[in-house]
Amino acid sequence: MPNRYAYLGPEGTFTEAALRELRPDAPAEARVPCSGVEAVFAAVRGGSVDGGVVPLENSVEGGVPATTAELIAGEPLLISAEVNVPVEFTLFARDGVALGDIKRLATHPVALGQCRGWLAGHLPDVETTTVSSTAAAAQAVADPGSSFDAAIAARIAGERYGLHPVAHNVGDRSEAATRFIFLSRPGPLPAPTGADRTSLVAFITDDHPGALQELLNQFAVRGVNLTRLESRPTGAGLGRYCFCIDADGHVAEARVGEALMGLRRICADVRFLGSYPRAAGGAVHVPFPPTWSTTNADFDEAERWLARVRSGQPG
Ligand SMILES: O=C(O)C(=O)C[C@]1(C(=O)O)C=C[C@@H](O)C=C1
């Protein structure tokens, strides 16, 4: 039986497009649509599938809250791959419905946030309802008894549910993209490629001046570049936050590993979420040696030096 992969469904979501890119050889029956991000995590955790794909962040709307919430709590899962998918939105309706007929519209909240300008200009009085995905909106509109007149969704969703496009490119930013992650149960990490990303969540010990700076210093002094920092409530009370961090590099590299050890020493808890190839590729640029030596080779040399010193040899 082929491996099976959960994704935010139904068929026709941007998440399905991401899964198809990440697992191009998987047959259609290997793709398991789920009704929400939480359901994808539950399927992967429960072992009914071999992996799952969820949206993590959008270039316009930022982090996807449901994904962040699941990543920081519950049974830990590992991110083993990522892909960036350009998002282009179409306004779909049933045959015969024109722009002027549209009173009620459904879509996903992240999609709605990216189309607000267009809607204000073209459908200023439309009533909007957010649903679990853009494809779920298209599916609902396809039902002749639906209370929705239109959906904002991906082109593939409109085609899948037999809708007709009323307007193309209704997103406010033509270059919008969403980053999707592939989740697995804990296991061997992907091998370093030289163009990797490491994700983690850091929980600070107590609230004190400079707590975030101390955390960031662990990366800065080792020349590790951060690509994302998002604060998120822990749920333990107002003002209690943890930090979701993406850094360039792989935990197998000394400088990333040392930064993580530093965090482990100063934080109440650190949740490692994975080291995996960056979607954008390209060798990791180590931008920070004005005078410091922070390449991987420099770290290896320093480790050999320490071993010599510890064994009583002259450094
Ligand atoms: O609803 C979908 O089609 C999804 O795959 C989810 C999602 C998201 O959560 O950001 C993915 C990309 C778009 O930005 C809009 C919605």
Coordinates of C-alpha atoms and ligand atoms in Angstrom, one line a residue:
M1 CA 0.0 0.0 0.0
P2 CA 1.5 3.4 -0.9
N3 CA 2.2 6.0 1.8
R4 CA -0.8 8.2 2.6
Y5 CA -0.8 11.9 3.2
A6 CA -3.3 14.1 5.0
Y7 CA -4.0 17.7 3.8
L8 CA -6.4 20.5 4.5
G9 CA -9.2 19.6 2.1
P10 CA -11.5 19.2 0.4
E11 CA -10.0 18.6 -3.0
G12 CA -9.0 21.8 -4.7
T13 CA -7.3 23.7 -1.8
F14 CA -4.0 25.4 -2.2
T15 CA -2.8 22.9 0.4
E16 CA -3.6 20.1 -2.0
A17 CA -1.5 21.9 -4.7
A18 CA 1.3 22.0 -2.1
L19 CA 1.1 18.3 -1.4
R20 CA 1.2 17.5 -5.1
E21 CA 4.4 19.5 -5.4
L22 CA 5.9 17.9 -2.3
R23 CA 4.9 14.3 -3.3
P24 CA 4.5 14.5 -7.1
D25 CA 4.5 10.7 -7.5
A26 CA 1.8 10.0 -4.9
P27 CA -1.4 8.6 -6.6
A28 CA -4.7 10.5 -6.0
E29 CA -5.9 7.8 -3.5
A30 CA -2.8 8.5 -1.3
R31 CA -4.1 12.1 -0.7
V32 CA -6.4 12.2 2.3
P33 CA -8.4 15.4 2.6
C34 CA -9.1 16.6 6.2
S35 CA -11.7 19.1 7.3
G36 CA -9.2 21.4 9.1
V37 CA -5.6 21.9 10.1
E38 CA -6.2 20.3 13.5
A39 CA -7.6 17.2 11.7
V40 CA -4.3 17.0 9.7
F41 CA -2.2 17.1 12.9
A42 CA -4.5 14.5 14.5
A43 CA -4.2 12.1 11.5
V44 CA -0.4 12.3 11.5
R45 CA -0.2 12.0 15.3
G46 CA -2.6 9.1 15.3
G47 CA -0.7 7.2 12.6
S48 CA -3.6 6.8 10.1
V49 CA -1.4 8.6 7.5
D50 CA 2.4 8.7 6.9
G51 CA 2.6 12.5 6.8
G52 CA 0.6 15.7 6.3
V53 CA 0.7 19.1 4.7
V54 CA -0.6 22.3 6.3
P55 CA -0.2 26.1 5.5
L56 CA 2.3 27.8 7.8
E57 CA 2.5 31.4 6.7
N58 CA 1.3 33.7 4.0
S59 CA 3.3 36.6 2.5
V60 CA 0.4 39.0 3.0
E61 CA -1.5 37.8 6.1
G62 CA 1.3 36.3 8.1
G63 CA 1.2 33.1 10.2
V64 CA -1.7 30.7 10.1
P65 CA -2.9 30.6 13.7
A66 CA -4.3 27.0 13.7
T67 CA -1.0 25.6 12.4
T68 CA 1.1 27.6 14.9
A69 CA -1.1 26.5 17.8
E70 CA -0.8 22.8 16.9
L71 CA 3.0 23.1 16.4
I72 CA 3.6 24.5 19.9
A73 CA 1.4 22.2 21.9
G74 CA 0.4 18.6 21.9
E75 CA 2.5 15.6 20.8
P76 CA 5.5 17.1 18.9
L77 CA 5.7 16.5 15.2
L78 CA 8.6 17.1 12.9
I79 CA 8.7 19.4 9.8
S80 CA 10.6 17.5 7.1
A81 CA 10.0 19.6 4.0
E82 CA 8.5 22.9 2.9
V83 CA 7.2 24.4 -0.3
N84 CA 6.1 27.9 -1.4
V85 CA 3.0 28.1 -3.5
P86 CA 2.0 31.3 -5.3
V87 CA -1.6 32.1 -4.4
E88 CA -3.9 33.5 -7.1
F89 CA -7.6 33.9 -6.3
T90 CA -10.7 33.7 -8.5
L91 CA -14.2 34.7 -7.7
F92 CA -16.5 31.8 -8.6
A93 CA -20.3 31.4 -8.8
R94 CA -22.9 29.0 -10.1
D95 CA -23.7 29.4 -13.8
G96 CA -25.9 32.4 -14.5
V97 CA -24.8 34.4 -11.4
A98 CA -23.1 37.7 -12.4
L99 CA -21.1 40.1 -10.3
G100 CA -24.1 42.3 -9.5
D101 CA -26.0 39.3 -8.2
I102 CA -23.5 38.4 -5.5
K103 CA -24.8 39.2 -2.0
R104 CA -23.2 36.5 0.1
L105 CA -19.7 35.2 -0.3
A106 CA -17.7 32.4 1.4
T107 CA -13.9 31.8 1.6
H108 CA -11.1 31.0 4.0
P109 CA -10.1 33.8 6.4
V110 CA -6.5 34.0 5.1
A111 CA -7.9 34.3 1.6
L112 CA -10.4 37.0 2.6
G113 CA -7.6 39.0 4.2
Q114 CA -5.8 39.0 0.8
C115 CA -8.8 40.1 -1.2
R116 CA -10.2 42.9 1.0
G117 CA -9.1 45.8 -1.3
W118 CA -10.7 44.1 -4.4
L119 CA -13.9 43.4 -2.5
A120 CA -14.1 47.0 -1.2
G121 CA -13.8 48.2 -4.8
H122 CA -16.1 45.7 -6.5
L123 CA -18.5 44.3 -3.9
P124 CA -18.6 46.8 -1.1
D125 CA -21.8 45.6 0.4
V126 CA -21.2 41.8 0.1
E127 CA -21.7 39.8 3.3
T128 CA -18.7 37.5 3.9
T129 CA -18.5 34.2 5.8
T130 CA -15.3 32.4 6.5
V131 CA -15.1 28.6 6.2
S132 CA -12.5 25.9 6.7
S133 CA -10.8 26.3 3.3
T134 CA -11.2 28.0 -0.1
A135 CA -12.2 24.7 -1.7
A136 CA -14.8 24.1 1.1
A137 CA -16.3 27.5 0.0
A138 CA -16.3 26.5 -3.6
Q139 CA -17.9 23.1 -2.7
A140 CA -20.6 24.9 -0.7
V141 CA -21.4 27.3 -3.5
A142 CA -21.8 24.4 -6.0
D143 CA -24.8 23.2 -4.0
P144 CA -27.8 24.7 -5.7
G145 CA -29.5 25.1 -2.3
S146 CA -26.5 27.0 -0.9
S147 CA -27.1 30.3 0.9
F148 CA -23.8 31.6 -0.6
D149 CA -23.8 33.2 -4.1
A150 CA -20.0 33.1 -4.6
A151 CA -16.7 31.8 -3.3
I152 CA -13.1 33.0 -3.5
A153 CA -10.9 30.0 -4.3
A154 CA -8.1 28.6 -6.4
R155 CA -8.7 28.0 -10.1
I156 CA -8.5 24.2 -9.5
A157 CA -11.3 24.4 -6.9
G158 CA -13.7 26.2 -9.3
E159 CA -13.0 23.6 -12.0
R160 CA -13.3 20.7 -9.5
Y161 CA -16.8 21.9 -8.3
G162 CA -18.1 23.0 -11.7
L163 CA -18.4 26.7 -11.0
H164 CA -17.9 29.5 -13.4
P165 CA -15.3 32.3 -12.9
V166 CA -16.9 35.7 -12.4
A167 CA -13.6 37.6 -11.9
H168 CA -9.9 36.5 -12.0
N169 CA -7.0 37.7 -9.9
V170 CA -9.1 39.2 -7.1
G171 CA -6.2 39.1 -4.7
D172 CA -4.7 42.5 -3.7
R173 CA -1.1 41.4 -4.2
S174 CA -0.1 39.6 -7.4
E175 CA 3.1 38.2 -5.8
A176 CA 1.3 36.6 -2.8
A177 CA 2.5 33.2 -1.8
T178 CA 1.9 30.7 1.0
R179 CA 4.5 28.6 2.7
F180 CA 3.4 25.0 3.4
I181 CA 5.1 22.4 5.6
F182 CA 5.2 18.6 5.4
L183 CA 4.7 17.0 8.9
S184 CA 5.9 13.6 10.0
R185 CA 6.0 11.7 13.3
P186 CA 9.4 12.0 15.0
G187 CA 12.1 10.1 13.2
P188 CA 15.4 10.6 11.4
L189 CA 16.0 14.1 10.2
P190 CA 16.5 14.9 6.5
A191 CA 20.3 15.0 5.8
P192 CA 21.9 18.5 5.6
T193 CA 21.9 19.9 2.1
G194 CA 23.8 23.2 2.7
A195 CA 20.5 25.1 2.1
D196 CA 18.4 24.2 5.1
R197 CA 16.1 25.8 7.6
T198 CA 15.6 24.9 11.3
S199 CA 12.4 25.6 13.1
L200 CA 11.8 25.7 16.8
V201 CA 9.7 27.2 19.6
A202 CA 11.4 28.8 22.6
F203 CA 9.7 29.2 25.9
I204 CA 11.4 31.9 28.1
T205 CA 12.0 31.1 31.8
D206 CA 10.4 34.2 33.2
D207 CA 9.4 37.7 32.1
H208 CA 12.4 40.0 32.5
P209 CA 14.0 42.9 30.7
G210 CA 16.1 41.6 27.8
A211 CA 14.7 38.1 27.8
L212 CA 14.0 38.2 24.0
Q213 CA 17.4 39.8 23.3
E214 CA 19.2 37.0 25.3
L215 CA 17.4 34.5 23.1
L216 CA 18.3 36.3 19.9
N217 CA 21.9 36.6 21.0
Q218 CA 22.3 32.8 20.9
F219 CA 21.9 33.0 17.2
A220 CA 23.6 36.4 16.6
V221 CA 26.9 35.5 18.2
R222 CA 27.1 32.4 16.0
G223 CA 26.2 34.1 12.8
V224 CA 22.9 32.2 12.4
N225 CA 20.4 34.2 10.4
L226 CA 16.8 34.2 11.5
T227 CA 14.1 34.2 8.8
R228 CA 11.0 34.3 11.0
L229 CA 10.2 35.3 14.6
E230 CA 6.6 35.1 15.8
S231 CA 5.4 35.6 19.4
R232 CA 2.5 33.5 20.4
P233 CA 0.6 33.3 23.7
T234 CA 1.4 30.0 25.6
G235 CA -2.2 29.9 26.9
A236 CA -0.9 30.0 30.5
G237 CA -2.1 33.6 31.2
L238 CA -2.1 37.1 29.8
G239 CA 1.4 38.3 28.8
R240 CA 2.8 34.7 28.7
Y241 CA 4.4 34.2 25.3
C242 CA 6.6 31.8 23.5
F243 CA 8.6 32.5 20.3
C244 CA 8.3 30.6 17.1
I245 CA 11.7 30.8 15.3
D246 CA 13.0 29.8 11.8
A247 CA 16.7 30.0 11.3
D248 CA 19.0 29.4 8.4
G249 CA 21.0 26.2 8.6
H250 CA 20.7 22.6 9.8
V251 CA 20.9 21.4 13.4
A252 CA 23.7 19.0 12.3
E253 CA 25.9 22.1 11.7
A254 CA 27.9 23.1 14.7
R255 CA 26.9 26.7 14.7
V256 CA 23.1 25.9 14.6
G257 CA 23.6 23.0 17.1
E258 CA 25.5 25.3 19.5
A259 CA 22.8 28.0 19.2
L260 CA 20.2 25.5 20.1
M261 CA 22.3 24.3 23.1
G262 CA 22.6 27.9 24.2
L263 CA 18.8 28.3 24.0
R264 CA 18.3 25.0 25.9
R265 CA 20.4 26.4 28.7
I266 CA 18.6 29.8 29.0
C267 CA 15.0 28.8 28.2
A268 CA 12.4 27.0 30.3
D269 CA 11.8 24.8 27.3
V270 CA 12.8 24.5 23.6
R271 CA 10.6 22.5 21.2
F272 CA 12.7 21.4 18.1
L273 CA 10.4 21.3 15.1
G274 CA 12.9 20.2 12.4
S275 CA 15.7 20.9 10.0
Y276 CA 14.8 20.5 6.4
P277 CA 15.7 21.9 2.9
R278 CA 14.6 25.4 2.3
A279 CA 12.1 25.8 -0.5
A280 CA 14.0 28.7 -2.0
G281 CA 17.2 26.7 -2.2
G282 CA 20.5 28.6 -2.4
A283 CA 23.4 28.0 -0.1
V284 CA 23.0 29.5 3.4
H285 CA 24.7 32.8 3.5
V286 CA 26.6 33.4 6.7
P287 CA 26.4 37.2 6.8
F288 CA 28.1 38.0 10.0
P289 CA 31.8 37.9 10.3
P290 CA 32.9 41.5 10.4
T291 CA 35.7 40.2 12.6
W292 CA 34.2 36.9 13.8
S293 CA 34.8 33.6 12.2
T294 CA 31.3 32.0 11.9
T295 CA 31.5 29.6 8.9
N296 CA 30.9 25.9 9.5
A297 CA 34.7 25.3 8.9
D298 CA 35.5 27.9 11.6
F299 CA 33.3 26.0 14.0
D300 CA 34.9 22.7 13.2
E301 CA 38.3 24.2 13.6
A302 CA 37.4 25.6 17.0
E303 CA 36.1 22.2 18.1
R304 CA 39.4 20.6 17.1
W305 CA 41.2 23.3 19.0
L306 CA 39.2 22.7 22.1
A307 CA 39.9 18.9 21.8
R308 CA 43.6 19.7 21.6
V309 CA 43.5 22.0 24.6
R310 CA 41.5 19.5 26.6
S311 CA 44.0 16.7 25.8
G312 CA 46.9 18.9 27.1
Q313 CA 48.3 19.8 23.7
P314 CA 49.3 23.3 22.9
G315 CA 46.3 25.0 21.2
Ligands
LIG1 O1 -8.0 27.3 1.8 C1 -7.1 26.8 1.2 O2 -7.1 26.6 0.0 C2 -5.8 26.6 1.9 O3 -5.0 25.8 1.4 C3 -5.5 27.4 3.1 C4 -4.9 28.7 2.8 C5 -4.3 29.3 4.1 O4 -4.5 28.9 5.2 O5 -3.5 30.3 4.0 C6 -3.8 28.6 1.8 C7 -3.4 29.5 0.9 C8 -4.3 30.8 0.8 O6 -3.5 31.8 1.3 C9 -5.6 30.7 1.5 C10 -5.9 29.7 2.3

